[in-house]
């Protein structure tokens, strides 16, 4: 019987984590379970940086970006000694189950910890990258796409006024979700993704065709994980081959990680938070919550961390049709 759960956020923060934390805390309390917030992810677990929580501890946070529990990528937790210390801290505080909100690194850590100490765990997918298996959407992705689109719209105004070619770099270390969605929403001429090999000559010929078809300005979205490099490098390569293009570069960076979560991310965080906590209390563990076809589902950690969801090939095709 679980009596006391711990909850933490880990890896890169994402908008909607606070809404999700609120849901976890209130669901636990609703079911008469004690709940403790663990600061700074796995590092806080090792250091015993714990915060007892009640329903009011999570008041007025549903609209706030970032995570009030803070986040970190812990090198100590990668070592067995760090995990032993984390388990000692958990046992001392009476926490008998955990809810981890984070990305694939978070789930990998949880899987190892679970196999070593048997502590029941559920995961909730929180990353702007949307690259986790077992869910159509991760927490923060929708907000990050909206932030990127707002920026692209503004860039479009100035690009059109000066007849310029803009390269806009968006986040996505391994996956091009933000790039693809923001590119389609922002009406980009081209979207360069880690999932497709980038060919600079092909890109130039596409941009020249656009000019022939009376386009006076263009926007190229570059995913930070693109195989040919970031937006600065790609712009340089294009300029070297085509000095006539009036190019500019904007790197959106961490702006995409912050900000008030969209209504979509607040709902997603609330749904996943309630469902994951209830499943944990029912005895389900070693799984991550997700949303597939608008239904809450649970996927084994081992499966969720082995692969990440591929981009929808139809979306890729649409992006090319829409850019002519
Ligand atoms: O995983 C989310 C993410 O925002 C990636 O898109 C990006 O590459 C990375 O985190 C940046 O990490 P950090 O904030 O540690 O520099």
Short mmCIF file of C-alpha atoms and ligand atoms in Angstrom, two decimals:
data_model
loop_
_atom_site.label_atom_id
_atom_site.label_comp_id
_atom_site.label_asym_id
_atom_site.label_seq_id
_atom_site.Cartn_x
_atom_site.Cartn_y
_atom_site.Cartn_z
CA UNK A 1 0.00 0.00 0.00
CA UNK A 2 1.46 3.35 -1.08
CA UNK A 3 1.15 6.01 1.62
CA UNK A 4 3.58 8.70 0.55
CA UNK A 5 4.62 9.72 -2.96
CA UNK A 6 7.46 11.94 -4.13
CA UNK A 7 7.23 14.01 -7.30
CA UNK A 8 10.00 15.70 -9.27
CA UNK A 9 10.73 17.38 -12.59
CA UNK A 10 13.91 16.48 -14.43
CA UNK A 11 15.81 17.24 -17.65
CA UNK A 12 14.94 20.32 -19.71
CA UNK A 13 12.01 22.24 -18.23
CA UNK A 14 8.87 22.65 -20.31
CA UNK A 15 5.73 24.79 -20.09
CA UNK A 16 2.96 22.75 -18.44
CA UNK A 17 5.20 21.06 -15.86
CA UNK A 18 3.68 23.22 -13.10
CA UNK A 19 0.13 22.41 -14.21
CA UNK A 20 1.09 18.75 -14.10
CA UNK A 21 2.73 19.02 -10.69
CA UNK A 22 -0.42 20.70 -9.38
CA UNK A 23 -2.48 17.78 -10.69
CA UNK A 24 -0.17 15.16 -9.11
CA UNK A 25 -0.17 16.90 -5.71
CA UNK A 26 -3.92 17.44 -5.61
CA UNK A 27 -4.73 13.93 -6.83
CA UNK A 28 -2.55 12.42 -4.11
CA UNK A 29 -4.18 14.58 -1.44
CA UNK A 30 -7.65 13.82 -2.81
CA UNK A 31 -6.90 10.12 -2.29
CA UNK A 32 -5.54 10.70 1.23
CA UNK A 33 -1.88 10.18 0.26
CA UNK A 34 1.02 12.24 1.61
CA UNK A 35 3.03 14.03 -1.09
CA UNK A 36 6.51 15.54 -1.14
CA UNK A 37 8.14 17.64 -3.86
CA UNK A 38 11.73 16.75 -4.69
CA UNK A 39 13.77 19.76 -5.80
CA UNK A 40 16.11 19.72 -8.84
CA UNK A 41 15.25 16.26 -10.12
CA UNK A 42 17.58 13.37 -9.35
CA UNK A 43 20.13 15.73 -7.78
CA UNK A 44 17.58 16.74 -5.14
CA UNK A 45 16.82 13.08 -4.54
CA UNK A 46 20.49 12.46 -3.76
CA UNK A 47 20.77 15.57 -1.58
CA UNK A 48 17.47 15.00 0.24
CA UNK A 49 16.20 18.39 -0.95
CA UNK A 50 12.56 17.66 -0.15
CA UNK A 51 9.54 19.96 0.19
CA UNK A 52 6.39 18.70 1.95
CA UNK A 53 3.39 19.71 -0.17
CA UNK A 54 -0.27 20.39 0.43
CA UNK A 55 -3.06 21.56 -1.88
CA UNK A 56 -2.06 25.21 -1.33
CA UNK A 57 1.61 24.59 -2.21
CA UNK A 58 0.50 24.38 -5.84
CA UNK A 59 -1.90 27.34 -5.84
CA UNK A 60 -1.37 29.97 -8.55
CA UNK A 61 1.08 27.95 -10.62
CA UNK A 62 -1.13 26.52 -13.38
CA UNK A 63 -0.30 29.46 -15.67
CA UNK A 64 3.42 29.61 -14.93
CA UNK A 65 6.15 28.33 -17.25
CA UNK A 66 9.26 26.54 -15.95
CA UNK A 67 8.98 24.35 -12.89
CA UNK A 68 8.66 25.49 -9.26
CA UNK A 69 10.50 22.30 -8.26
CA UNK A 70 13.41 23.36 -10.49
CA UNK A 71 15.20 20.92 -12.77
CA UNK A 72 18.70 19.62 -13.36
CA UNK A 73 20.59 17.01 -15.32
CA UNK A 74 22.36 15.02 -12.57
CA UNK A 75 25.76 13.49 -13.29
CA UNK A 76 25.86 11.98 -9.75
CA UNK A 77 22.74 9.91 -10.41
CA UNK A 78 24.54 8.21 -13.31
CA UNK A 79 26.85 6.63 -10.71
CA UNK A 80 25.76 3.70 -8.53
CA UNK A 81 26.97 5.57 -5.42
CA UNK A 82 24.63 8.46 -6.26
CA UNK A 83 21.66 6.13 -6.69
CA UNK A 84 22.46 4.34 -3.40
CA UNK A 85 22.44 7.71 -1.66
CA UNK A 86 19.14 8.65 -3.36
CA UNK A 87 17.54 5.43 -2.13
CA UNK A 88 18.79 6.11 1.41
CA UNK A 89 17.22 9.59 1.32
CA UNK A 90 13.92 8.19 0.07
CA UNK A 91 13.81 5.48 2.74
CA UNK A 92 14.64 7.98 5.50
CA UNK A 93 11.78 10.26 4.46
CA UNK A 94 9.22 7.47 4.12
CA UNK A 95 8.56 8.16 0.42
CA UNK A 96 7.47 4.84 -1.04
CA UNK A 97 6.68 5.69 -4.68
CA UNK A 98 7.70 8.32 -7.25
CA UNK A 99 6.23 10.37 -10.08
CA UNK A 100 8.88 11.60 -12.55
CA UNK A 101 8.03 14.38 -14.97
CA UNK A 102 10.64 14.67 -17.73
CA UNK A 103 12.13 13.36 -20.95
CA UNK A 104 13.89 10.19 -22.08
CA UNK A 105 16.95 10.76 -19.84
CA UNK A 106 14.58 11.00 -16.87
CA UNK A 107 12.89 7.73 -17.82
CA UNK A 108 16.21 5.96 -18.34
CA UNK A 109 17.27 7.02 -14.82
CA UNK A 110 13.93 5.83 -13.45
CA UNK A 111 14.26 2.44 -15.15
CA UNK A 112 17.70 1.81 -13.65
CA UNK A 113 16.60 3.00 -10.19
CA UNK A 114 13.54 0.78 -10.35
CA UNK A 115 15.59 -2.26 -11.35
CA UNK A 116 18.08 -1.67 -8.52
CA UNK A 117 15.73 -0.80 -5.66
CA UNK A 118 12.22 -1.74 -6.80
CA UNK A 119 10.80 1.71 -5.95
CA UNK A 120 7.46 2.05 -7.78
CA UNK A 121 7.68 4.77 -10.44
CA UNK A 122 5.42 6.30 -13.05
CA UNK A 123 6.61 8.80 -15.63
CA UNK A 124 4.95 11.77 -17.28
CA UNK A 125 6.43 12.97 -20.60
CA UNK A 126 7.61 16.57 -20.23
CA UNK A 127 9.83 17.99 -22.97
CA UNK A 128 9.28 20.60 -25.65
CA UNK A 129 10.87 18.24 -28.21
CA UNK A 130 7.84 15.88 -28.45
CA UNK A 131 10.21 13.01 -29.14
CA UNK A 132 8.99 10.40 -26.66
CA UNK A 133 7.51 7.10 -27.66
CA UNK A 134 4.02 6.22 -26.34
CA UNK A 135 2.44 9.65 -26.60
CA UNK A 136 1.21 11.88 -29.39
CA UNK A 137 2.12 14.98 -27.39
CA UNK A 138 4.61 15.76 -24.64
CA UNK A 139 4.12 18.56 -22.14
CA UNK A 140 5.34 21.89 -23.48
CA UNK A 141 5.47 21.02 -27.15
CA UNK A 142 2.32 22.95 -28.04
CA UNK A 143 3.49 26.06 -26.18
CA UNK A 144 6.96 25.88 -27.74
CA UNK A 145 5.48 25.60 -31.24
CA UNK A 146 3.24 28.60 -30.56
CA UNK A 147 6.20 30.61 -29.28
CA UNK A 148 8.20 29.74 -32.39
CA UNK A 149 5.30 30.61 -34.71
CA UNK A 150 4.80 33.99 -33.02
CA UNK A 151 8.47 34.73 -33.69
CA UNK A 152 8.34 33.47 -37.30
CA UNK A 153 5.30 35.70 -37.98
CA UNK A 154 7.30 38.71 -36.80
CA UNK A 155 10.31 37.69 -38.87
CA UNK A 156 8.05 37.32 -41.90
CA UNK A 157 7.04 40.99 -41.62
CA UNK A 158 10.61 42.22 -41.78
CA UNK A 159 11.69 39.56 -44.33
CA UNK A 160 8.91 40.68 -46.68
CA UNK A 161 9.70 44.38 -46.20
CA UNK A 162 13.35 43.88 -47.20
CA UNK A 163 13.03 40.98 -49.68
CA UNK A 164 15.30 38.84 -47.52
CA UNK A 165 16.03 35.18 -46.95
CA UNK A 166 15.81 34.26 -43.25
CA UNK A 167 17.14 31.15 -41.59
CA UNK A 168 15.33 30.57 -38.31
CA UNK A 169 16.74 27.95 -35.96
CA UNK A 170 14.35 26.20 -33.61
CA UNK A 171 15.06 23.67 -30.82
CA UNK A 172 15.10 19.91 -31.23
CA UNK A 173 18.32 18.11 -30.38
CA UNK A 174 17.39 14.82 -32.03
CA UNK A 175 13.92 15.32 -33.44
CA UNK A 176 12.36 17.80 -35.85
CA UNK A 177 8.87 18.06 -34.35
CA UNK A 178 9.06 21.73 -33.40
CA UNK A 179 10.66 22.55 -36.76
CA UNK A 180 8.01 20.71 -38.76
CA UNK A 181 5.02 22.04 -36.87
CA UNK A 182 6.32 25.60 -36.58
CA UNK A 183 7.43 25.48 -40.22
CA UNK A 184 4.00 24.46 -41.49
CA UNK A 185 2.20 26.92 -39.16
CA UNK A 186 4.58 29.72 -40.08
CA UNK A 187 4.35 29.08 -43.83
CA UNK A 188 8.07 28.31 -44.26
CA UNK A 189 9.58 27.84 -47.73
CA UNK A 190 11.77 24.99 -46.46
CA UNK A 191 12.14 22.98 -43.25
CA UNK A 192 15.47 21.31 -42.50
CA UNK A 193 15.16 18.37 -40.16
CA UNK A 194 17.45 15.77 -38.55
CA UNK A 195 15.14 13.11 -40.00
CA UNK A 196 16.06 14.05 -43.59
CA UNK A 197 19.47 14.53 -45.19
CA UNK A 198 20.06 18.23 -45.94
CA UNK A 199 21.31 18.96 -49.45
CA UNK A 200 22.47 22.59 -49.77
CA UNK A 201 22.34 22.58 -53.60
CA UNK A 202 18.78 21.28 -53.53
CA UNK A 203 17.85 23.96 -51.00
CA UNK A 204 19.34 26.68 -53.22
CA UNK A 205 17.51 25.40 -56.28
CA UNK A 206 14.23 25.35 -54.32
CA UNK A 207 14.79 28.95 -53.20
CA UNK A 208 15.65 30.01 -56.77
CA UNK A 209 12.48 28.36 -58.08
CA UNK A 210 10.60 30.38 -55.49
CA UNK A 211 12.19 33.58 -56.84
CA UNK A 212 11.24 32.60 -60.39
CA UNK A 213 7.71 32.14 -59.13
CA UNK A 214 7.79 35.73 -57.84
CA UNK A 215 8.50 35.06 -54.17
CA UNK A 216 10.38 38.08 -52.90
CA UNK A 217 11.31 36.75 -49.46
CA UNK A 218 11.71 33.31 -47.91
CA UNK A 219 11.89 31.66 -44.52
CA UNK A 220 13.88 28.49 -43.94
CA UNK A 221 13.33 26.72 -40.62
CA UNK A 222 16.40 24.87 -39.38
CA UNK A 223 16.10 22.31 -36.60
CA UNK A 224 19.09 22.66 -34.23
CA UNK A 225 19.87 18.95 -34.70
CA UNK A 226 20.03 19.12 -38.50
CA UNK A 227 22.82 17.01 -40.03
CA UNK A 228 24.24 19.94 -42.03
CA UNK A 229 24.63 22.15 -38.93
CA UNK A 230 22.76 24.98 -37.24
CA UNK A 231 21.15 27.96 -38.98
CA UNK A 232 24.37 30.03 -38.88
CA UNK A 233 26.41 27.34 -40.63
CA UNK A 234 23.74 26.59 -43.20
CA UNK A 235 23.22 30.28 -43.98
CA UNK A 236 26.99 30.61 -44.48
CA UNK A 237 27.06 27.66 -46.90
CA UNK A 238 24.14 29.06 -48.89
CA UNK A 239 25.64 32.56 -49.00
CA UNK A 240 29.00 31.17 -50.21
CA UNK A 241 27.31 29.53 -53.17
CA UNK A 242 24.74 32.26 -53.77
CA UNK A 243 26.17 35.68 -52.76
CA UNK A 244 23.15 37.41 -54.31
CA UNK A 245 20.83 36.20 -51.55
CA UNK A 246 20.32 38.80 -48.82
CA UNK A 247 20.44 36.42 -45.85
CA UNK A 248 19.79 36.87 -42.12
CA UNK A 249 19.79 34.38 -39.24
CA UNK A 250 17.68 34.19 -36.09
CA UNK A 251 18.29 31.54 -33.44
CA UNK A 252 15.21 31.27 -31.21
CA UNK A 253 16.93 29.17 -28.52
CA UNK A 254 15.66 28.95 -24.98
CA UNK A 255 12.87 31.46 -25.59
CA UNK A 256 10.98 28.35 -26.75
CA UNK A 257 11.39 26.68 -23.37
CA UNK A 258 9.75 29.41 -21.30
CA UNK A 259 6.49 31.26 -21.09
CA UNK A 260 2.98 30.64 -19.87
CA UNK A 261 1.72 27.22 -21.02
CA UNK A 262 -1.00 27.12 -23.67
CA UNK A 263 -4.47 25.89 -22.65
CA UNK A 264 -3.60 22.66 -24.47
CA UNK A 265 -0.51 22.08 -22.30
CA UNK A 266 -2.42 22.93 -19.11
CA UNK A 267 -5.11 20.39 -19.97
CA UNK A 268 -2.51 17.81 -21.00
CA UNK A 269 -0.54 18.32 -17.78
CA UNK A 270 -3.71 18.10 -15.69
CA UNK A 271 -4.94 14.92 -17.41
CA UNK A 272 -1.58 13.17 -17.30
CA UNK A 273 -0.97 14.24 -13.70
CA UNK A 274 -4.28 12.87 -12.42
CA UNK A 275 -4.10 9.66 -14.47
CA UNK A 276 -0.47 8.85 -13.64
CA UNK A 277 -0.97 9.38 -9.90
CA UNK A 278 -4.09 7.25 -9.84
CA UNK A 279 -2.36 4.45 -11.78
CA UNK A 280 0.57 4.55 -9.37
CA UNK A 281 -1.81 4.22 -6.42
CA UNK A 282 -3.54 1.32 -8.18
CA UNK A 283 -0.22 -0.51 -8.31
CA UNK A 284 0.85 0.19 -11.91
CA UNK A 285 4.51 1.10 -12.18
CA UNK A 286 7.51 1.08 -14.50
CA UNK A 287 5.37 2.86 -17.06
CA UNK A 288 5.00 6.31 -18.54
CA UNK A 289 1.67 8.01 -19.08
CA UNK A 290 0.88 9.37 -22.51
CA UNK A 291 -1.92 10.44 -24.77
CA UNK A 292 -2.67 8.47 -27.93
CA UNK A 293 -5.70 9.36 -30.06
CA UNK A 294 -6.93 11.53 -27.17
CA UNK A 295 -6.98 8.60 -24.73
CA UNK A 296 -4.64 8.28 -21.75
CA UNK A 297 -2.35 5.29 -22.15
CA UNK A 298 0.57 3.76 -20.27
CA UNK A 299 3.73 2.45 -21.96
CA UNK A 300 6.56 0.44 -20.36
CA UNK A 301 9.63 2.57 -19.60
CA UNK A 302 11.78 0.05 -21.44
CA UNK A 303 9.78 0.59 -24.62
CA UNK A 304 9.42 4.36 -24.19
CA UNK A 305 13.16 4.94 -23.82
CA UNK A 306 14.33 2.64 -26.60
CA UNK A 307 12.96 4.63 -29.48
CA UNK A 308 11.41 7.95 -30.17
CA UNK A 309 8.28 8.59 -32.11
CA UNK A 310 9.00 9.14 -35.80
CA UNK A 311 7.66 12.22 -37.60
CA UNK A 312 4.45 11.65 -39.52
CA UNK A 313 5.55 11.18 -43.16
CA UNK A 314 2.27 12.72 -44.34
CA UNK A 315 3.06 15.93 -42.44
CA UNK A 316 6.47 16.00 -44.12
CA UNK A 317 4.82 15.64 -47.51
CA UNK A 318 2.25 18.37 -46.75
CA UNK A 319 5.01 20.79 -45.76
CA UNK A 320 6.51 20.46 -49.24
CA UNK A 321 3.20 20.81 -51.08
CA UNK A 322 2.31 23.91 -49.07
CA UNK A 323 5.64 25.65 -49.70
CA UNK A 324 5.41 26.03 -53.50
O1 LIG B 1 15.35 18.53 -24.62
C1 LIG B 1 14.83 19.80 -24.75
C2 LIG B 1 15.85 20.77 -25.26
O2 LIG B 1 15.23 22.04 -25.18
C3 LIG B 1 16.41 20.49 -26.64
O3 LIG B 1 15.56 20.89 -27.68
C4 LIG B 1 17.71 21.27 -26.59
O4 LIG B 1 18.64 20.75 -27.49
C5 LIG B 1 18.15 21.05 -25.19
O5 LIG B 1 16.99 20.81 -24.42
C6 LIG B 1 18.93 22.20 -24.59
O6 LIG B 1 19.38 21.82 -23.33
P1 LIG B 1 20.03 22.81 -22.27
O7 LIG B 1 18.95 23.70 -21.73
O8 LIG B 1 20.57 21.91 -21.22
O9 LIG B 1 21.04 23.60 -22.99
#
